[in-house]
Amino acid sequence: MTESSISYTDVLIIGAGPSGLMAAYWMARCGVNARIIDKRGTKVFTGQADGLRPRTLELLDSIGVVHRVLHEACEAAEFTFWGPGEDGRLKRQEQHPIHDVNNSPFGNCLLNQGRIERFILDAIRDCSDLEVERGVIAESLEYDETLENRGDAYPITVTLRTLSEEEANSSSTHGGSGGVRNGLFRSNITPDDWDDLIKKSKERPGNVETVKAKYLIGCDGAHSWTRKQLNIPFEGSTTEHIWGVVDMVPITNFPDIRRVCTVATEHGTLLSIPREKQLVRLYLPLQAADSTSASLDRSSITLDMIRQKAKEVLRTFDFDFKVCDWWTVYQVGRRLASNFTKGRIHLAGDAIHTHSPKAGLGMNMSMQDGFNIGWKVALVAKGVARPSILATYELERKRTAQMLIDLDRRLQPLFVKEQQGDAAESTAPGNGKETLMDLIQLSIAFANGYVCYYGPSSLVHKGGEDIAANLVPGERFPPAKIRNQADGQAWWTTRLFKSDGRFRIVLLAGDLRHRDQRQRIETFSTHLASAESVLQRYRPEGEKLDSLIEVITIHSAPVGEMDFPDFPEMLRLFDQERGWAYDKIWSDDDCFWDRQCTGKGYESWGVDRVRGALVILRPDQHIGWVGNIEDVDEMTGYFEQIFQPPQKTLKVESNA
Amino acid sequence: MTESSISYTDVLIIGAGPSGLMAAYWMARCGVNARIIDKRGTKVFTGQADGLRPRTLELLDSIGVVHRVLHEACEAAEFTFWGPGEDGRLKRQEQHPIHDVNNSPFGNCLLNQGRIERFILDAIRDCSDLEVERGVIAESLEYDETLENRGDAYPITVTLRTLSEEEANSSSTHGGSGGVRNGLFRSNITPDDWDDLIKKSKERPGNVETVKAKYLIGCDGAHSWTRKQLNIPFEGSTTEHIWGVVDMVPITNFPDIRRVCTVATEHGTLLSIPREKQLVRLYLPLQAADSTSASLDRSSITLDMIRQKAKEVLRTFDFDFKVCDWWTVYQVGRRLASNFTKGRIHLAGDAIHTHSPKAGLGMNMSMQDGFNIGWKVALVAKGVARPSILATYELERKRTAQMLIDLDRRLQPLFVKEQQGDAAESTAPGNGKETLMDLIQLSIAFANGYVCYYGPSSLVHKGGEDIAANLVPGERFPPAKIRNQADGQAWWTTRLFKSDGRFRIVLLAGDLRHRDQRQRIETFSTHLASAESVLQRYRPEGEKLDSLIEVITIHSAPVGEMDFPDFPEMLRLFDQERGWAYDKIWSDDDCFWDRQCTGKGYESWGVDRVRGALVILRPDQHIGWVGNIEDVDEMTGYFEQIFQPPQKTLKVESNA
């Protein structure tokens, strides 16, 4: 009774969580023939991850949905530390800012993972008809290495099985006490149900489909089926630390219940995170690694045990809750996949790294993984970019994953120590030991995504410090709010540099009121117009000149002292139907009606306001190269390493 | 074959344009049994109105959709004036700011009416299942005045007819040149098709339904069928001025094409408005009132005539377009309905006032009409408020409508004069005549909605200047960004004061670090808790204490020097399920991560930072009354005039 068929897709994505959806966004945006499956019958609606770091919000800005996040999310701008005072009563001991307005337009936000997924799904729908195929599971994977180097080949063969509605939703039924939705079925304490699902599913007639794919991205979580098929070791260990997590509406007189805070007591350290819709998330230690008490029967943990623990920690305040949105239990484990990539198969998100959720980085790292691999696979699958760029994925993301796990490892004892009664010692500042605040301050730039330490590669040409001290190849372009020359409106660069699959040449044009500088810009524009320029050479037949590489000009003169038509035509490309491109010329000018637009972009980038600089941005807004405006050969060299050689050279023009 | 039935609704709204939808929002939000019909089969998608003033954006903030508007709209922050220079070539003569950051969080935005309608429809859907019934026309209206004073009666009888799909969409088919959608079918030059539709519809079998309603709101446009049924005169006249309007993507080297500007030449004055999606809207005079040329055959006007006119005006620049989104032609007319209300029937929007669109106020005024009548009808229909408050609708909105028409009358000659060749004379500043800029500056506070001149009534008790110099009863509450005491987040008051149908007591609590002031606040809170307080007296049986009136506290001490539990319990109402109300205590404190949050609210309101003030806000955020914190009798008196007397007094408590 089993129906079988073979179909073909360029890219198959397994798993529609944050990392899978981010990867899928690129396929949708770049028009890649792709499919994305998820074994669950529905997306998540409650619980799971909730922390959004500034860099993630910048990415969400670049895909056009950050306004929806900010409207719904709870912003966490300050962090407070509580502990017992001399009288034993809990006291607020320190308060620190989290939000760093000088580094990003965005702060730290909290919002349920389900909403984030919704926004990415909407962004996908806005530019394609790609839909997540839910209730679909992969049950076999073959990879033919001999086909790996043949661009048109489909080396990957996956058998997909459509689950029955019951199978797709069985584990996500309500559980826990009082019908509260709990997350135990996704908890890392519960064994994964993938094999069970396959076994059960095989017993009944159902749709089985063989899919041949050029590329596969496995975003199927900590128990990753894809990773297992590839026999990639998942290195690390699971500790005995068991934590409870609960999303609830608190009934308490604890004054910082709507602030991010820790409460360190001899009963353990509670981490409290304010959320949307009056919710608060609490993390509570239920058993320490070296607990002398009898080992917990983990399956016996109930919501009430978590409630009691919270009451113990907050004992000098009233605390309880009646409304619980979600809860789960997890055992702290830290694992890192030894490889992120095998041939044309890539893994992302929890499939390659697991750690405790307390750093509030999990969803961020996963989305950034999916974002990183997504555009690379999309451009390679389209035949635009060379397959060699795919090797940069592991290079770039494994280092950040390792750093995340290291951070988590250093964070954990700061929560556990308190459990052993030395709370005052470990959280008091200046006692010589690493405190939570020390660690937060040390790691904040990494955790917030201001730095990511991407190493040199074909996509990252290091250098240019003398030209732009703070534009570091490999790092993201530091956001600034700048003004459009044609209409005067102020936009963050995170919105302007849309994630649309294009590389960008950002011409920091300096001050064109200086005659010499104008000459330099005109020379550069003349180069762009020539047949040798990368715009002309890599322009796909029949497409617009800016379809692969967009040139954005940000000059430094006041908007009011320049006019849009003053700029060379190549910088504001003319279109027969739509006229001049008004969205290409910008000024680092301040703006009387927008206090965020300060005209300090050049300063923050470390670029001379008269002479400017030339910058290449990758499709993910990371800096690929920095040079002088004359360095067109180097600029060209960058793209030569990335793009496939032009199929048809414009012989007539180039030889003219 | 005609099916006939009788159904009942509390409120019937005829017309689902901006005014009808705003009224419908209140019905949805307040849970009123209501229906809304529209004769067209679909909402508008292109053309029509596009200008959004700050006050309208504030309203859209209060219904939770402004973030979507700002994401899509084009902001117009500056206005430039062009005219011929000495050499006859067009020159930029003046540039003026439009956006006044000290008066509103929002500037002037441009976005197609269809999108605004979409956002309001989504807001309606978020809180109810009220849907616009499209392709439905009213064909008879009876009003039984004898039932007017009986609260439960249905004095209004309307026969509704469901149009065929063809009828509902016939006029909105594509027209004009080259398949461009034009707006001639909605233009005031085309005769209204309502009677035709009814006549045609009667010839075929169809659903006819008799609806009995307690209240009717007619939002059915300039040709308002409702107004005609009531025999309400529409006073004013139509001039011979004929203008063309076009939404197109310009192909031009005119440098200010993405800015709001006028270009005044002997060929007439062009008004150019930048829009979303690369669109620009142009207004062009096609015939002046006193033109000596032969009268235009208006039906013969084509898109190319508008194009040619634009080319003439912009003659020293290249100008053309290939992409046209919408165009129409209108004849300037100014009319005002002599009454806005008859018994339980109210009119709103273009049904009561028409004028030229050039002031960019039409959609704003219409939405504000619908917003004003909507909450009043909703609260009366629910039996919460006294029917007498409905009389304030005409009182409040007729004056603004008259002011709008006066403004339009003064604006028109400034566009027409130019046509007669004296451009330089009329636009040059300082020549003793009223210039466009003079008029804009004179009218800006009214046009942007910073002032609205609502007169004294049961809803507006004048006075309180000595307590709060800039909190003027009748005007809107001047927006400020303030910080939540519990979480430190900064919110605009326009978002905090949600349009949810509740009145608000805004306790500007002053500085509670002063012992005397704390005592005043505690006394006030004790009053609130007493059985005599308006919260207790008007609390509907079984509902929460803040279901009709919400108390919001805004104190003036720094957030860091107070704690949420420091405030009296009545100011942060406890709920058995959801704990304390963290959204009720705010501080006028500045905020290091938000440059808009300056801690200057009290200053802008003219309120003493120590002693504070007591303010009543109506559900539309207009100030109803201002007093001292001790003036609870006056405060109570305000509500006594508005709310229906309590059905069941809390005898036990009040006599205890």
PDB file of N, CA, C and O in Angstrom, chain B residues 382-402:
ATOM      1  N   LYS B 382     -23.361  49.778  25.335  1.00  0.00           N
ATOM      2  CA  LYS B 382     -23.134  48.757  26.363  1.00  0.00           C
ATOM      3  C   LYS B 382     -23.911  49.040  27.641  1.00  0.00           C
ATOM      4  O   LYS B 382     -23.925  48.219  28.559  1.00  0.00           O
ATOM      5  N   GLY B 383     -24.516  50.228  27.708  1.00  0.00           N
ATOM      6  CA  GLY B 383     -25.256  50.583  28.913  1.00  0.00           C
ATOM      7  C   GLY B 383     -24.361  51.129  30.009  1.00  0.00           C
ATOM      8  O   GLY B 383     -24.796  51.300  31.150  1.00  0.00           O
ATOM      9  N   VAL B 384     -23.125  51.416  29.674  1.00  0.00           N
ATOM     10  CA  VAL B 384     -22.183  51.915  30.673  1.00  0.00           C
ATOM     11  C   VAL B 384     -22.303  53.432  30.828  1.00  0.00           C
ATOM     12  O   VAL B 384     -22.386  53.956  31.935  1.00  0.00           O
ATOM     13  N   ALA B 385     -22.332  54.132  29.692  1.00  0.00           N
ATOM     14  CA  ALA B 385     -22.339  55.595  29.739  1.00  0.00           C
ATOM     15  C   ALA B 385     -23.738  56.127  29.419  1.00  0.00           C
ATOM     16  O   ALA B 385     -24.550  55.460  28.770  1.00  0.00           O
ATOM     17  N   ARG B 386     -23.988  57.326  29.883  1.00  0.00           N
ATOM     18  CA  ARG B 386     -25.272  57.970  29.630  1.00  0.00           C
ATOM     19  C   ARG B 386     -25.363  58.395  28.161  1.00  0.00           C
ATOM     20  O   ARG B 386     -24.372  58.913  27.611  1.00  0.00           O
ATOM     21  N   PRO B 387     -26.540  58.274  27.561  1.00  0.00           N
ATOM     22  CA  PRO B 387     -26.691  58.696  26.162  1.00  0.00           C
ATOM     23  C   PRO B 387     -26.370  60.175  25.954  1.00  0.00           C
ATOM     24  O   PRO B 387     -26.018  60.586  24.845  1.00  0.00           O
ATOM     25  N   SER B 388     -26.420  60.948  27.020  1.00  0.00           N
ATOM     26  CA  SER B 388     -26.173  62.389  26.855  1.00  0.00           C
ATOM     27  C   SER B 388     -24.765  62.693  26.346  1.00  0.00           C
ATOM     28  O   SER B 388     -24.534  63.750  25.754  1.00  0.00           O
ATOM     29  N   ILE B 389     -23.815  61.775  26.555  1.00  0.00           N
ATOM     30  CA  ILE B 389     -22.447  62.082  26.080  1.00  0.00           C
ATOM     31  C   ILE B 389     -22.388  62.116  24.552  1.00  0.00           C
ATOM     32  O   ILE B 389     -21.461  62.687  23.985  1.00  0.00           O
ATOM     33  N   LEU B 390     -23.382  61.530  23.885  1.00  0.00           N
ATOM     34  CA  LEU B 390     -23.336  61.486  22.419  1.00  0.00           C
ATOM     35  C   LEU B 390     -23.435  62.878  21.803  1.00  0.00           C
ATOM     36  O   LEU B 390     -22.961  63.108  20.687  1.00  0.00           O
ATOM     37  N   ALA B 391     -24.057  63.798  22.560  1.00  0.00           N
ATOM     38  CA  ALA B 391     -24.188  65.168  22.044  1.00  0.00           C
ATOM     39  C   ALA B 391     -22.828  65.844  21.902  1.00  0.00           C
ATOM     40  O   ALA B 391     -22.676  66.823  21.165  1.00  0.00           O
ATOM     41  N   THR B 392     -21.827  65.320  22.582  1.00  0.00           N
ATOM     42  CA  THR B 392     -20.503  65.954  22.484  1.00  0.00           C
ATOM     43  C   THR B 392     -19.844  65.676  21.138  1.00  0.00           C
ATOM     44  O   THR B 392     -18.879  66.342  20.778  1.00  0.00           O
ATOM     45  N   TYR B 393     -20.349  64.689  20.423  1.00  0.00           N
ATOM     46  CA  TYR B 393     -19.707  64.360  19.143  1.00  0.00           C
ATOM     47  C   TYR B 393     -19.754  65.550  18.186  1.00  0.00           C
ATOM     48  O   TYR B 393     -18.723  66.025  17.702  1.00  0.00           O
ATOM     49  N   GLU B 394     -20.949  66.042  17.925  1.00  0.00           N
ATOM     50  CA  GLU B 394     -21.061  67.169  16.998  1.00  0.00           C
ATOM     51  C   GLU B 394     -20.360  68.403  17.557  1.00  0.00           C
ATOM     52  O   GLU B 394     -19.668  69.114  16.839  1.00  0.00           O
ATOM     53  N   LEU B 395     -20.521  68.595  18.839  1.00  0.00           N
ATOM     54  CA  LEU B 395     -19.861  69.736  19.496  1.00  0.00           C
ATOM     55  C   LEU B 395     -18.357  69.722  19.221  1.00  0.00           C
ATOM     56  O   LEU B 395     -17.743  70.743  18.899  1.00  0.00           O
ATOM     57  N   GLU B 396     -17.769  68.564  19.357  1.00  0.00           N
ATOM     58  CA  GLU B 396     -16.309  68.473  19.235  1.00  0.00           C
ATOM     59  C   GLU B 396     -15.836  68.431  17.793  1.00  0.00           C
ATOM     60  O   GLU B 396     -14.864  69.081  17.424  1.00  0.00           O
ATOM     61  N   ARG B 397     -16.531  67.649  16.991  1.00  0.00           N
ATOM     62  CA  ARG B 397     -15.993  67.424  15.653  1.00  0.00           C
ATOM     63  C   ARG B 397     -16.436  68.453  14.621  1.00  0.00           C
ATOM     64  O   ARG B 397     -15.776  68.618  13.599  1.00  0.00           O
ATOM     65  N   LYS B 398     -17.567  69.143  14.862  1.00  0.00           N
ATOM     66  CA  LYS B 398     -18.001  70.102  13.857  1.00  0.00           C
ATOM     67  C   LYS B 398     -17.039  71.285  13.811  1.00  0.00           C
ATOM     68  O   LYS B 398     -16.731  71.815  12.750  1.00  0.00           O
ATOM     69  N   ARG B 399     -16.573  71.669  14.968  1.00  0.00           N
ATOM     70  CA  ARG B 399     -15.635  72.788  15.012  1.00  0.00           C
ATOM     71  C   ARG B 399     -14.344  72.450  14.251  1.00  0.00           C
ATOM     72  O   ARG B 399     -13.829  73.262  13.492  1.00  0.00           O
ATOM     73  N   THR B 400     -13.832  71.261  14.461  1.00  0.00           N
ATOM     74  CA  THR B 400     -12.600  70.906  13.743  1.00  0.00           C
ATOM     75  C   THR B 400     -12.865  70.786  12.238  1.00  0.00           C
ATOM     76  O   THR B 400     -12.024  71.161  11.429  1.00  0.00           O
ATOM     77  N   ALA B 401     -14.040  70.276  11.887  1.00  0.00           N
ATOM     78  CA  ALA B 401     -14.367  70.167  10.462  1.00  0.00           C
ATOM     79  C   ALA B 401     -14.429  71.554   9.834  1.00  0.00           C
ATOM     80  O   ALA B 401     -13.930  71.783   8.724  1.00  0.00           O
ATOM     81  N   GLN B 402     -15.034  72.479  10.555  1.00  0.00           N
ATOM     82  CA  GLN B 402     -15.135  73.861  10.043  1.00  0.00           C
ATOM     83  C   GLN B 402     -13.735  74.468   9.906  1.00  0.00           C
ATOM     84  O   GLN B 402     -13.436  75.125   8.906  1.00  0.00           O
TER      85      GLN B 402
END
